[in-house]
Amino acid sequence: MKPAPFEYEAPSSVEEALRLLADPAIETSLLAGGQSLVPALNMRLARPERLVDLGRIEGLDAIRDENGALCIGAMATKRSIERSALVAQKQPLLHEATGHIAHPQIRNRGTLGGSMAHADPAAEYPAVAVALDAEFRVIGPSGERRIAAADFFVTYLTTALAEDEILLEVTFPERPAGEGVGFAEICRRHGDFAMAGAAATARLEAGRYQDARIVLFGVDATPVRALSQEERLRGEVPSEALHAEVAAAIGAGLEEPPGDQHASPEFRRQLARTVSKRALEAAVARAAKA
Ligand SMILES: Cc1cc2nc3c(=O)[nH]c(=O)nc-3n(C[C@H](O)[C@H](O)[C@H](O)COP(=O)(O)OP(=O)(O)OC[C@H]3O[C@@H](n4cnc5c(N)ncnc54)[C@H](O)[C@@H]3O)c2cc1C
């Protein structure tokens, strides 16, 4: 199918993009890499009257270090994130997760901001953002504001962004020394959206968990943080048996995993156990070496 007709604008500044977005006379959508929006237009699931392409705004794709924090512009492509030595060094979890997103052709065009704003429950970046306490810098007609990752993902394909706001940048705070990270997902074929996945971080002190974080994706409408199991790990000595118990409790504790042609809710619970355990074990193994 072909999209319904639409107007196209490619402003060269954020101010101009905001002005176009705020026009109440014409229904407008922002266009980033187009890897989610264009299929939706082609299937006529989305029918905006105008697209405002963010691709010509200079500087929106920057990847920079700001006093130890990693700041990534909304228009940075997944490919540039995957290839960035700064990302690999400062945020290995983000780096590792990027390699799991779709295929190289999609990563060449798809952006960090597009993935966050689209908020697909099976997407890797929202879970990574929650695991790493990322912060979202957004701008609207009344100025800028910052939104914590924990508050950004509201429900299925819905974020805290207002219709007249633009996501400018995502900041990933500097990681504590000695932290290990782990990532695991299960898909039917490499490059497909995951049926379930998990991102984890761990820190050890004298061989015991000082803290841990486990965030799942693909198992609910938004990323799911396993708060009670994170708490349970604190002070414990990592072991296979402990990780199996924690992973089982995470699977059992999921509220309502979705069911579709790829995985039933019960199968997703099983997958959630498997990816939680794998991600946690990878994080601990790296923390032990850090
Ligand atoms: C075959 C296929 C497989 C895929 N597999 C995966 C996968 O495994 N994991 C995964 O995470 N993704 C996957 N994707 C989606 C892909 O990662 C997209 O790149 C991503 O979802 C959207 O990014 P984009 O830059 O293309 O955004 P677009 O498609 O251009 O936009 C997506 C939405 O975000 C809004 N938006 C974009 N930028 C901003 C901004 N700065 N501020 C406010 N709103 C904004 C747009 O208005 C639109 O509503 C897949 C896509 C395809 C086609």
Short mmCIF file of C-alpha atoms in Angstrom, two decimals, residues 60-64 70-76 81 87 94 112 168-172:
data_model
loop_
_atom_site.label_atom_id
_atom_site.label_comp_id
_atom_site.label_asym_id
_atom_site.label_seq_id
_atom_site.Cartn_x
_atom_site.Cartn_y
_atom_site.Cartn_z
CA LEU A 60 20.63 16.85 16.83
CA ASP A 61 22.71 13.73 16.18
CA ALA A 62 25.66 14.59 18.44
CA ILE A 63 27.17 12.02 20.81
CA ARG A 64 29.17 13.74 23.53
CA LEU A 70 26.95 10.46 27.91
CA CYS A 71 24.58 12.74 25.99
CA ILE A 72 23.13 11.42 22.73
CA GLY A 73 21.11 13.60 20.39
CA ALA A 74 17.69 12.27 19.40
CA MET A 75 18.70 12.03 15.72
CA ALA A 76 21.81 9.92 16.34
CA ILE A 81 25.80 4.53 18.42
CA VAL A 87 29.41 4.79 23.78
CA LEU A 94 23.64 0.61 25.48
CA LEU A 112 17.72 6.79 19.28
CA LEU A 168 16.14 16.60 21.84
CA GLU A 169 18.59 14.42 23.70
CA VAL A 170 18.95 11.50 26.07
CA THR A 171 21.52 11.66 28.88
CA PHE A 172 22.98 8.51 30.40
#
